[in-house]
Tab-separated table of C-alpha atoms in Angstrom:
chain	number	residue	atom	x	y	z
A	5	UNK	CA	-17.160	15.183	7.527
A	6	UNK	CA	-15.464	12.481	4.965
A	7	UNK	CA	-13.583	9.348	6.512
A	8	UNK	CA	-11.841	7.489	4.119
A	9	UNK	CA	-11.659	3.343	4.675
A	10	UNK	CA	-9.406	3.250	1.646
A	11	UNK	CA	-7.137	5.620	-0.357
A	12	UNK	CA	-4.590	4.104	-2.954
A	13	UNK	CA	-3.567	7.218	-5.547
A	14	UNK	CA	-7.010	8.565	-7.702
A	15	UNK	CA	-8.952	5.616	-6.151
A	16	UNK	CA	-10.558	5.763	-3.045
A	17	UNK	CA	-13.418	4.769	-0.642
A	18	UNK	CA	-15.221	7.625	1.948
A	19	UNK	CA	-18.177	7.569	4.470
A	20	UNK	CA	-19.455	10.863	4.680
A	21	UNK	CA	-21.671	10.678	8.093
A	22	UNK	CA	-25.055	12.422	7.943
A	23	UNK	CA	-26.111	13.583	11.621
A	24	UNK	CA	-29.376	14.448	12.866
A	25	UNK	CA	-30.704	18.188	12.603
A	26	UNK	CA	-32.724	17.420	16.401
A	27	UNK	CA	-31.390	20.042	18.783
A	28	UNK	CA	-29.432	17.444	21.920
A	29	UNK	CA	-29.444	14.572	19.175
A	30	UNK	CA	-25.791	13.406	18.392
A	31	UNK	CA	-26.746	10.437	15.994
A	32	UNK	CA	-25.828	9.510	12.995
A	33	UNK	CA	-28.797	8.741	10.952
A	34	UNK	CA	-27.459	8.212	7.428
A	35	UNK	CA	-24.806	8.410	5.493
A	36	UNK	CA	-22.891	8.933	1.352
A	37	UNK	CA	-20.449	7.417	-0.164
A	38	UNK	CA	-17.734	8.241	-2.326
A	39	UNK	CA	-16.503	5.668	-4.841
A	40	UNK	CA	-12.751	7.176	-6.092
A	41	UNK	CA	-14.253	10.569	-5.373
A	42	UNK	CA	-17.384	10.013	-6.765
A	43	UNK	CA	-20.844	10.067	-4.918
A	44	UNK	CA	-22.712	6.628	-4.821
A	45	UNK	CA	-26.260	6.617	-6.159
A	46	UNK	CA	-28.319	4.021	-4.212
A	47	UNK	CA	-31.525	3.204	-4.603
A	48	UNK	CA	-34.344	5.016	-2.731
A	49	UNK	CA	-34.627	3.412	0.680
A	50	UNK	CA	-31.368	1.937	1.225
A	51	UNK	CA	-30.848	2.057	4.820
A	52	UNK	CA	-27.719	3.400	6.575
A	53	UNK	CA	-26.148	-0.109	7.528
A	54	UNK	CA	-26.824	-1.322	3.478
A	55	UNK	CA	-24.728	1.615	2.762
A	56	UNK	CA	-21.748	1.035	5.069
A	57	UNK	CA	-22.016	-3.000	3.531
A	58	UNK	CA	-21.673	-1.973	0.230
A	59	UNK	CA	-18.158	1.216	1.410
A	60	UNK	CA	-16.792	-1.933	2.838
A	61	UNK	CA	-17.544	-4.254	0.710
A	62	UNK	CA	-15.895	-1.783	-2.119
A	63	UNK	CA	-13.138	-1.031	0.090
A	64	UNK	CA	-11.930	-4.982	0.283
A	65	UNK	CA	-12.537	-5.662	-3.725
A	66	UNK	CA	-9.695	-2.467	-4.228
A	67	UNK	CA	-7.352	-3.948	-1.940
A	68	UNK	CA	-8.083	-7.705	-3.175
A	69	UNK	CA	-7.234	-6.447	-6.785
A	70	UNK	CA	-4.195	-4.592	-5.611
A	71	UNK	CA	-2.559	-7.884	-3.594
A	72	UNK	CA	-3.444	-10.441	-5.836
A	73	UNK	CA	-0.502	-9.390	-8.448
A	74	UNK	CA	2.619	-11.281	-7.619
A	75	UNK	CA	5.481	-9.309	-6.042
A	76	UNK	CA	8.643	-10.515	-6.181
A	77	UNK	CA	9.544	-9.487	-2.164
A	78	UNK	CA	6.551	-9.746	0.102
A	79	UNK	CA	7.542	-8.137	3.735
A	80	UNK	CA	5.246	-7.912	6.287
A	81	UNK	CA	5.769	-5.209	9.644
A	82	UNK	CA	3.138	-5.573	12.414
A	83	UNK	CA	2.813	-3.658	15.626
A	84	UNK	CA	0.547	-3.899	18.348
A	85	UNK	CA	-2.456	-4.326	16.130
A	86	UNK	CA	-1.698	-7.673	15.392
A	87	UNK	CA	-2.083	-8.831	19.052
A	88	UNK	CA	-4.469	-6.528	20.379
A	89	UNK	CA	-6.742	-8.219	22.189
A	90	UNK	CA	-5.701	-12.061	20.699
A	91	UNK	CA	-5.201	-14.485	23.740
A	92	UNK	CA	-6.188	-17.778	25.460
A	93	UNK	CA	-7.298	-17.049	29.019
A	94	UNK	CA	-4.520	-18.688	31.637
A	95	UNK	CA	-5.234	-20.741	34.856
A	96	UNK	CA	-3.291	-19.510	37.951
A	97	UNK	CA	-3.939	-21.977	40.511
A	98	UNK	CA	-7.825	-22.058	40.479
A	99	UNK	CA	-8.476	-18.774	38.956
A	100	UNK	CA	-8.856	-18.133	35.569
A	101	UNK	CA	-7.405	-15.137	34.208
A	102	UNK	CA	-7.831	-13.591	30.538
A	103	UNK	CA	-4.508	-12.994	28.952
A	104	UNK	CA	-4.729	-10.794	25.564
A	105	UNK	CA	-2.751	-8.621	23.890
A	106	UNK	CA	-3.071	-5.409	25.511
A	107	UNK	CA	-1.976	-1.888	24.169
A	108	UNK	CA	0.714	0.391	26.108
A	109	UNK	CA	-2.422	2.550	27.554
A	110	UNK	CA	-3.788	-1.067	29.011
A	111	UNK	CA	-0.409	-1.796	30.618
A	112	UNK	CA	-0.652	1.054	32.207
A	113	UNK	CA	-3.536	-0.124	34.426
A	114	UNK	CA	-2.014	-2.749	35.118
A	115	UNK	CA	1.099	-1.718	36.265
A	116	UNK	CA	-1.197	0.629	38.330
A	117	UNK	CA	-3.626	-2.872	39.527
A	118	UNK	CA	0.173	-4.025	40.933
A	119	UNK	CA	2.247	-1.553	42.326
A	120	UNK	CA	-0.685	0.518	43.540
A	121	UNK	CA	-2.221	4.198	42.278
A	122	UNK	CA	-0.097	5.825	45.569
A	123	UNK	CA	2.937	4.046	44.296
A	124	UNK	CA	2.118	5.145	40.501
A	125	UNK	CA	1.489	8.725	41.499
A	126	UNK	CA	4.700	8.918	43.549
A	127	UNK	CA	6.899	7.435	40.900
A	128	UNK	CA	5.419	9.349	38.398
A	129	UNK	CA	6.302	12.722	40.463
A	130	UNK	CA	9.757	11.495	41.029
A	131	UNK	CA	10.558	10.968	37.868
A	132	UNK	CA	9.065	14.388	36.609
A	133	UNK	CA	6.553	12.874	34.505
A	134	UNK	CA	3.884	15.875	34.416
A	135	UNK	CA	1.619	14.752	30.997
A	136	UNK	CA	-1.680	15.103	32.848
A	137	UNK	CA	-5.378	15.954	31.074
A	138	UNK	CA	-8.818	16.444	32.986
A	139	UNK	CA	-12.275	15.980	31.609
A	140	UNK	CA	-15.435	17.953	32.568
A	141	UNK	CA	-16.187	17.158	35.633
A	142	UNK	CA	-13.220	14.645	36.385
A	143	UNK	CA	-10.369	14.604	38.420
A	144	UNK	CA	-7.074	15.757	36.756
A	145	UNK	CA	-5.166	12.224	35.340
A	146	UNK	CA	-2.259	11.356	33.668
A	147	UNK	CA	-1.975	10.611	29.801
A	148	UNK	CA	-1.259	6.437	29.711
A	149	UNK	CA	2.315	7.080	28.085
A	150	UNK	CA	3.999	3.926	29.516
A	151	UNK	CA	6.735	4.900	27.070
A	152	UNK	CA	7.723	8.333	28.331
A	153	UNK	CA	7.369	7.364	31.754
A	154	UNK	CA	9.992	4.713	31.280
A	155	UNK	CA	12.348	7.031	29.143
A	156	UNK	CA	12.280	9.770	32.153
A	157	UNK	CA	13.012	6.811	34.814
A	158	UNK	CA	15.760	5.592	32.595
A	159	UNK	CA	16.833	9.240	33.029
A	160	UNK	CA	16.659	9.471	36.511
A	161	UNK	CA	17.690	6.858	38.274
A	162	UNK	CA	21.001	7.453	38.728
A	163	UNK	CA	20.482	10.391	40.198
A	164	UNK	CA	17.252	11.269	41.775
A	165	UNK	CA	16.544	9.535	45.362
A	166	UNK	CA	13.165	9.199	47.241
A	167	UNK	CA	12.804	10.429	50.394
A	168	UNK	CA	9.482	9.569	51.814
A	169	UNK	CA	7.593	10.934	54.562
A	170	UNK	CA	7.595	9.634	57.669
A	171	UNK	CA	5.590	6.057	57.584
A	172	UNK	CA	5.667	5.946	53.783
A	173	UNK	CA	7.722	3.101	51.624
A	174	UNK	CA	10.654	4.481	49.871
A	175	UNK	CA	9.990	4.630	45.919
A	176	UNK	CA	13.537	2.992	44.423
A	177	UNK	CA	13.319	3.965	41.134
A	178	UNK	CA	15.221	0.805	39.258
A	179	UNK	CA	12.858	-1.542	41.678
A	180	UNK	CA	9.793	0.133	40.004
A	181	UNK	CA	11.380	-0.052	36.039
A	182	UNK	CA	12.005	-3.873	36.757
A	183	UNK	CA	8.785	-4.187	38.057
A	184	UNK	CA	7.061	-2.714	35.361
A	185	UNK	CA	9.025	-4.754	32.757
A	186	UNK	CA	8.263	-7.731	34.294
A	187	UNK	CA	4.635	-7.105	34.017
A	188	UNK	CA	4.717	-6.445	30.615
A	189	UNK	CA	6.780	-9.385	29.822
A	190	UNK	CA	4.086	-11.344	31.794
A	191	UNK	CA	1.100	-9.535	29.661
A	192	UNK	CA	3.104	-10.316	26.331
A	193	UNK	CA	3.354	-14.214	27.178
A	194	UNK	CA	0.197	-14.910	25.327
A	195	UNK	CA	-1.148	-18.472	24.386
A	196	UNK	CA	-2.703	-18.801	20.962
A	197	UNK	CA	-6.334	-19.433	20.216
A	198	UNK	CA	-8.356	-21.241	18.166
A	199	UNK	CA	-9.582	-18.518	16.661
A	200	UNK	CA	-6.109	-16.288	15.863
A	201	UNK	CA	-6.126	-14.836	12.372
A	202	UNK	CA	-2.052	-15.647	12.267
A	203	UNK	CA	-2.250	-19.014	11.318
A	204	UNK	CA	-4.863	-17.922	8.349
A	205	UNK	CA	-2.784	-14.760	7.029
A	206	UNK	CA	0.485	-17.226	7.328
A	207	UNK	CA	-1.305	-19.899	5.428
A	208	UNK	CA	-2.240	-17.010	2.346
A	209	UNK	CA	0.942	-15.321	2.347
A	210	UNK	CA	3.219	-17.997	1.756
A	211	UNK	CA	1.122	-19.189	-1.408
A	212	UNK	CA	4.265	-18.132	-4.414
A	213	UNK	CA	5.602	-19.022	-6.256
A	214	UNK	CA	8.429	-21.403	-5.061
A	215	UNK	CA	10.998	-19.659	-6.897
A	216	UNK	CA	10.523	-16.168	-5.375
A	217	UNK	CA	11.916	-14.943	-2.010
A	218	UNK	CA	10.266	-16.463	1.002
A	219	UNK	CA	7.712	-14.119	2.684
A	220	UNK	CA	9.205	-12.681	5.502
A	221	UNK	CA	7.241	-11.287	8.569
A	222	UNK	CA	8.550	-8.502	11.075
A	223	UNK	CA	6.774	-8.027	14.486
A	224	UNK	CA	7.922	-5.651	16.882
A	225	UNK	CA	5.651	-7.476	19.084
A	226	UNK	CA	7.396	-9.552	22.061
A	227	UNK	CA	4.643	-12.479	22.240
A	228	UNK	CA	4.921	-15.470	20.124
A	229	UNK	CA	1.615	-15.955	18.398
A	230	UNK	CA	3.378	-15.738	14.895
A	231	UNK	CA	5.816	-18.407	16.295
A	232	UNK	CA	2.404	-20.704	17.925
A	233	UNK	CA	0.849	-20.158	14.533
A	234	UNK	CA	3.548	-21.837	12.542
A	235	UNK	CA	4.017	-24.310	14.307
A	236	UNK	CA	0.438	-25.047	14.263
A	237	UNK	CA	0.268	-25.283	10.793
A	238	UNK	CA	3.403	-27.123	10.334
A	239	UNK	CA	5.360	-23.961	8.552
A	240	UNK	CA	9.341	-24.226	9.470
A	241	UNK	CA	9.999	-20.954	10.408
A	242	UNK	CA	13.452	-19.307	9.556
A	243	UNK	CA	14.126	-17.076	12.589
A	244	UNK	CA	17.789	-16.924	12.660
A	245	UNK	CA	18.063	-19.442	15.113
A	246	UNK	CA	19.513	-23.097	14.709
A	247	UNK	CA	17.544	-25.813	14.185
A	248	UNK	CA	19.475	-27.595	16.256
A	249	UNK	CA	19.274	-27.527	20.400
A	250	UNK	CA	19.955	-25.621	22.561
A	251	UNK	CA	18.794	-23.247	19.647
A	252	UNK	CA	21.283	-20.438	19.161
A	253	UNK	CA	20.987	-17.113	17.283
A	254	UNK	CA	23.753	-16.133	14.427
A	255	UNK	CA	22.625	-13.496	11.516
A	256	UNK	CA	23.826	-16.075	8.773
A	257	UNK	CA	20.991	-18.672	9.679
A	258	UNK	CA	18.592	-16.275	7.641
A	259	UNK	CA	20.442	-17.164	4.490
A	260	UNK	CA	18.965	-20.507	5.269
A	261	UNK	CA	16.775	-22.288	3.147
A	262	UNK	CA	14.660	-25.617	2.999
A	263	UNK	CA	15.070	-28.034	-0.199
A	264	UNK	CA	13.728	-31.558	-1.129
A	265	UNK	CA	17.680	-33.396	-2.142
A	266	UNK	CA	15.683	-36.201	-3.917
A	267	UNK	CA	13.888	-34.024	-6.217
A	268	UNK	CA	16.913	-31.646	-6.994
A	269	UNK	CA	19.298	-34.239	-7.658
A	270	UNK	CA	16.723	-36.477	-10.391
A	271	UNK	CA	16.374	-32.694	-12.206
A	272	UNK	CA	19.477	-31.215	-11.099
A	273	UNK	CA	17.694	-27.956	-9.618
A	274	UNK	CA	17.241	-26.784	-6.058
A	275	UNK	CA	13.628	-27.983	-4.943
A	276	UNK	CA	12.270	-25.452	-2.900
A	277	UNK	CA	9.931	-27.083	-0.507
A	278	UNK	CA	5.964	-25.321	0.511
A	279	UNK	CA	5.547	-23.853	4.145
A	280	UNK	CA	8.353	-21.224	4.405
A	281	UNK	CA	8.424	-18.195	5.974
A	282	UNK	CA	11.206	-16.052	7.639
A	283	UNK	CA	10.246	-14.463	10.960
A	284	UNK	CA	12.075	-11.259	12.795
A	285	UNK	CA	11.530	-9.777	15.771
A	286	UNK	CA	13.219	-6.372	16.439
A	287	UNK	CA	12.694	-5.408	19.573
A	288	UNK	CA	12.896	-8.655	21.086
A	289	UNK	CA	10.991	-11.861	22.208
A	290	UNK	CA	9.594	-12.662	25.218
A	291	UNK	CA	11.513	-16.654	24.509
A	292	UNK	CA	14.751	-14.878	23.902
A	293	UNK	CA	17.721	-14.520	26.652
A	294	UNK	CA	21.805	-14.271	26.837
A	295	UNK	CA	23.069	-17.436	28.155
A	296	UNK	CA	27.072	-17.746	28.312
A	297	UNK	CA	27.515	-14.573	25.866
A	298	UNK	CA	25.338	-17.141	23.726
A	299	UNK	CA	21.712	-15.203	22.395
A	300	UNK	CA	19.500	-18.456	22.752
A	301	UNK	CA	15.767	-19.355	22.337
A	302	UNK	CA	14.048	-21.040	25.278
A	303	UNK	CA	10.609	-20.933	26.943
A	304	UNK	CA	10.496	-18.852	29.606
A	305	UNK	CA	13.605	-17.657	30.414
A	306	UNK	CA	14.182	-15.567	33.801
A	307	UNK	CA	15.399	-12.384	31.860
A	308	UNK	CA	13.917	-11.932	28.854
A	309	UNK	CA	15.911	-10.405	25.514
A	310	UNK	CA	13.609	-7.181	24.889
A	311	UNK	CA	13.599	-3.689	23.849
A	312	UNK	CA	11.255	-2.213	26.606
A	313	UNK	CA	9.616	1.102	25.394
A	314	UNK	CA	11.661	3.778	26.122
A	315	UNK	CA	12.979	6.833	24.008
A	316	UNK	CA	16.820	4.756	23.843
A	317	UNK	CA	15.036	1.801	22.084
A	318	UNK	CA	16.348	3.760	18.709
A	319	UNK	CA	19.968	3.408	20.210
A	320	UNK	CA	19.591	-0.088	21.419
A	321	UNK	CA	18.627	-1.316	17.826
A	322	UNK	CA	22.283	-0.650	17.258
A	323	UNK	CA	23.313	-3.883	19.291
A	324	UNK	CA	22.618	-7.682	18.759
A	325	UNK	CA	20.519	-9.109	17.767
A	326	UNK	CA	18.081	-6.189	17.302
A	327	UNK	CA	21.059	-4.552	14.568
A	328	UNK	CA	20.414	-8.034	13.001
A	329	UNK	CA	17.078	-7.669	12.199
A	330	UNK	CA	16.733	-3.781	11.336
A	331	UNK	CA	19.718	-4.158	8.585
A	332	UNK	CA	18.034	-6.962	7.168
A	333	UNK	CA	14.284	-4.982	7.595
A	334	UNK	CA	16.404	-1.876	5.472
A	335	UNK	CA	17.907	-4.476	3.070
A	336	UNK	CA	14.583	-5.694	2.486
A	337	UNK	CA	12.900	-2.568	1.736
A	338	UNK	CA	15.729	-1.753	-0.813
A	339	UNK	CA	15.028	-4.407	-3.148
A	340	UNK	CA	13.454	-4.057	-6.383
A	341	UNK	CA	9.450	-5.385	-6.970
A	342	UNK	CA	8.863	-4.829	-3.267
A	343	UNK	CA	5.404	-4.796	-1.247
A	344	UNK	CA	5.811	-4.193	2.657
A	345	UNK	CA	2.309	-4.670	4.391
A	346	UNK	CA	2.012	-2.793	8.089
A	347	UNK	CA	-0.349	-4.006	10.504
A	348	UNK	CA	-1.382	-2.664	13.107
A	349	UNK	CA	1.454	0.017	13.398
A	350	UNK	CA	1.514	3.198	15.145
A	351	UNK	CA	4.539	4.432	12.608
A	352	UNK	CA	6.151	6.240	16.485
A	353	UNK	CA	9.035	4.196	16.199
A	354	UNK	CA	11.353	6.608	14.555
A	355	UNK	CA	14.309	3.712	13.606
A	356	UNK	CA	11.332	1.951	11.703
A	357	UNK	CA	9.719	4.946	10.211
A	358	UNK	CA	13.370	6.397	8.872
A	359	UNK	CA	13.784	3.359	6.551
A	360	UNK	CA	10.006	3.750	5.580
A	361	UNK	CA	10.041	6.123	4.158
A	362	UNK	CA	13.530	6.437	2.658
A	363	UNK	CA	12.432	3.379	0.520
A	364	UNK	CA	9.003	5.470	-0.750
A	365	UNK	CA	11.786	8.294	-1.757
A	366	UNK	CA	14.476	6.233	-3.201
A	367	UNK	CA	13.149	2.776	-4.188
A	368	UNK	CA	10.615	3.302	-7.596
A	369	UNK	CA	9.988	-0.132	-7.447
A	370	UNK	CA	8.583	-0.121	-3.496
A	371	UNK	CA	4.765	-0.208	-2.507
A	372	UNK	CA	3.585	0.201	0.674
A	373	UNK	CA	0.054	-0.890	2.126
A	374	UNK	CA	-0.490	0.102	5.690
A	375	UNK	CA	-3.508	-1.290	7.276
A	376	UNK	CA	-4.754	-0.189	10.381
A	377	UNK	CA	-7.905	0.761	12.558
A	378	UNK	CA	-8.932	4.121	11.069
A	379	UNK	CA	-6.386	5.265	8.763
A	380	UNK	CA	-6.990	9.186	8.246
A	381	UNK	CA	-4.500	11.069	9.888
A	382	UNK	CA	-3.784	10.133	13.181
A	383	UNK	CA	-0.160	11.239	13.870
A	384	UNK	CA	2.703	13.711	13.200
A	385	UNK	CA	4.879	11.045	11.561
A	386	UNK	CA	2.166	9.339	9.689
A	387	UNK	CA	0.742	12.565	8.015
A	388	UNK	CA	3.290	12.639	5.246
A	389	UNK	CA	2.702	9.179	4.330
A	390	UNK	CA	-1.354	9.994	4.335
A	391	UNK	CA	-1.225	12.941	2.195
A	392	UNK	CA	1.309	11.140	-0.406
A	393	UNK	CA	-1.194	8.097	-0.338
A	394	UNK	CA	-3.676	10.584	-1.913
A	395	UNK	CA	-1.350	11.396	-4.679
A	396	UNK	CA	0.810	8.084	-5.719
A	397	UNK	CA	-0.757	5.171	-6.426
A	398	UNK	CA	2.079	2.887	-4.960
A	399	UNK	CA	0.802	3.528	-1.237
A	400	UNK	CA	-2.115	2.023	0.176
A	401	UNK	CA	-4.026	2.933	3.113
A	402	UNK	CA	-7.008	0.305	4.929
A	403	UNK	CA	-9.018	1.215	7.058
A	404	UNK	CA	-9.048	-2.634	8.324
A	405	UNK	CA	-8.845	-4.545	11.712
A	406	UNK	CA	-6.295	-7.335	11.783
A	407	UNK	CA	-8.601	-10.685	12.059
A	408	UNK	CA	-10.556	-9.060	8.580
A	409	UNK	CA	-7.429	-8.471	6.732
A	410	UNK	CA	-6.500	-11.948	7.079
A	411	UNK	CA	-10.001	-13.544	6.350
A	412	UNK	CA	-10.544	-10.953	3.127
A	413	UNK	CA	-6.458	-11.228	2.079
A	414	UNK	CA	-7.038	-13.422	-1.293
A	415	UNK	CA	-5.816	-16.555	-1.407
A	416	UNK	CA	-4.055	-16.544	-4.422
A	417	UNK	CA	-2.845	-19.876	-5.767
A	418	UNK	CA	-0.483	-21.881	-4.531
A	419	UNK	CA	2.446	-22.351	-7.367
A	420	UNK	CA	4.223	-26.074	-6.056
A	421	UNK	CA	5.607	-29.100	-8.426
A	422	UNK	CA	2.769	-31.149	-7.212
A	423	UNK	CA	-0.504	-29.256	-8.656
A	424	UNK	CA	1.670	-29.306	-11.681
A	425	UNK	CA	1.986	-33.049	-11.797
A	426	UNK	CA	-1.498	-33.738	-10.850
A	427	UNK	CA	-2.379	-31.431	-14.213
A	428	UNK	CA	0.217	-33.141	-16.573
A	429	UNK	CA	-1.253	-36.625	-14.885
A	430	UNK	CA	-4.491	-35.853	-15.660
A	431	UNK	CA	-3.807	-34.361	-19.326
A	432	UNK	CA	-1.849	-37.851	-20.418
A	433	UNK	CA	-4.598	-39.905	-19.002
A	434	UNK	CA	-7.217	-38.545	-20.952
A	435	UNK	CA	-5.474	-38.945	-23.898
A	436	UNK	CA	-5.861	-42.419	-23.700
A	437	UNK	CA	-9.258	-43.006	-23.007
């Protein structure tokens, strides 16, 4: 069977996986691949891994030729794949304790580690949550749908009361949803590391031309690593918030913009300034919170400003300052000369997915690159996008974890008013010698 690592129209990488013909053997033993449909020759004795080098290898030229033209608008969307596993262990008291982005199947075991399997099981019951699968030999389980178990508690608990048997705890169904947000607002309060890939892909992203839109990066993620990798790197980061404290939120700070007065004023032109990038988040932030009917940024605030999964998160995009940040995400995707990159996203968020792909159907001058851990089909909302990938050569699908994308993302040149100086400075001085 073919997997493809990269599709992009009539080109195209695949892996076809050769397994061995021994009876109880399930191992792959060797492998072809297809170059834009086309078998690879290789010499006589290349060995299976050579051949994967070489698909890969392939697969990151394609998509290094496709970025390094110069879009106008540069947009970036990441999901959970761009924190998965990305974390500086913690210290509680003396015990060390590894902190990483986790996925919503993770969270699940660990709301389960704190509130107990009994007290899962029951709340799961009492809510009518009955997704359940069994493997041979197993014990039936439920499916890790933190998501759906949330949407049905959201359902029931105005309604639906616990009553337990004789010597058991009573189940209070908002207790156990507050519960379970907190501990995934404490498992999305992640420290950055040394080795993060953010502060790399910021660095490459924001290399334009200083007369083109800023890049601008959307995470539905709640941590702050894009935040911690700014900083870092000394980027100022438009976010919609004020710049001065206590830092408050108002949709007109994105029309923000950093200039050098000195240099505009001697040539009577704005001066854009290096190390810009516009940052959204929205379904929340695990820094944000409503002070004083005030939406303000602060580090760890006791209620957190967040879009919890749930089936209502659609409907709660429709109130500040999530409806901030979708309009401007739809704006975005509506302008002319447009690239939006998605990492590491599952395409389930319907609100996200609806102005998707109404720019692929609307926009001609839109290109989308999605980049994710396996990229053939994977989902009922993604399939349309996978079979048009096949067909028009303005979507483009990579098969790519997030840490390689950033290290194999080219780093195109960086277009400022000092490399052109230091040229011009170094053209007149040879003139004279």
């Amino acid at each position: 069977m073919k997997e493809f690592i990269y599709i992009n129209g009539k080109k195209s990488v695949e892996i076809e996986r050769i397994k061995s013909d021994q009876e109880g053997v399930d191992e792959t033993i060797d492998c072809n691949i297809y170059i834009d449909s086309n078998l690879h020759k290789f010499d006589e004795g290349t060995s299976y891994d050579d051949k994967l080098k070489f698909a890969i290898s392939k697969k990151r030229e394609k998509y290094a030729e496709f970025l390094n033209n110069q879009f106008e608008n540069l947009v970036v969307l990441t999901g959970a794949g761009s924190s998965v596993g990305i974390g500086k262990d913690i210290q509680i008291g003396e015990e060390t304790k590894e902190r990483k982005g986790r996925l919503l199947a993770q969270l699940w075991d660990d709301v389960k580690e704190v509130i107990s399997d009994e007290t899962l099981h029951g709340f799961c019951k009492l809510v009518k949550y009955e997704d359940k699968f069994k493997n041979e030999g197993e014990e039936e389980q439920y499916v890790k749908n933190l998501e759906k178990l949330l949407s049905l508690a959201n359902i029931s608990k105005n309604y639906v009361e616990h009553i337990p048997d004789e010597g058991k705890v009573k189940i209070v169904i908002e207790d156990v949803i507050k519960k379970i947000e907190d501990i995934i607002k404490t498992n999305c309060t992640l420290r950055l590391p040394e080795n993060a890939p953010h502060s790399l892909f910021i660095e490459k992203i924001t290399k334009r031309k200083v007369t083109l839109p800023r890049a601008k990066i959307f995470t539905l993620n709640y941590d702050t690593l894009f935040e911690q990798a700014g900083r870092k790197k000394n980027f100022t980061i438009i976010d919609g918030f004020s710049f001065s404290h206590p830092r408050t939120f108002s949709g007109r700070n994105f029309e923000l913009d950093i200039v050098s007065r000195n240099s505009s004023r001697v040539k009577e032109e704005d001066n854009f300034i290096q190390k810009v990038f516009h940052l959204y988040k929205p379904h929340g932030s695990v820094d944000w919170t409503n002070e004083e009917n005030q939406i303000i940024q602060k580090d760890e605030p006791d209620k957190s400003l967040m879009i919890y999964p749930k089936d209502s998160k659609y409907e709660s995009s429709y109130e500040q300052p999530y409806f901030e940040m979708m309009s401007r995400f739809q704006q975005n995707v509506r302008n002319e000369n447009t690239l939006l990159i998605c990492i590491g996203f599952s395409f389930n968020d319907k609100h996200i997915v609806t102005a998707i792909v109404e720019a692929l159907e609307q926009n001609p001058g839109f290109q989308l690159m999605v980049v994710n851990k396996q990229i053939d089909n994977w989902s009922k909302s993604f399939n349309p996008i996978f079979e048009a990938a096949k067909i028009h050569n303005n979507i483009v699908l990579v098969d790519e974890v997030f840490d390689d994308f950033a290290k194999y993302y080219p780093d195109l040149k960086s277009y400022n008013q000092e490399d052109a100086k230091k040229i011009i400075l170094n053209l007149n001085s040879s003139k004279h010698e």
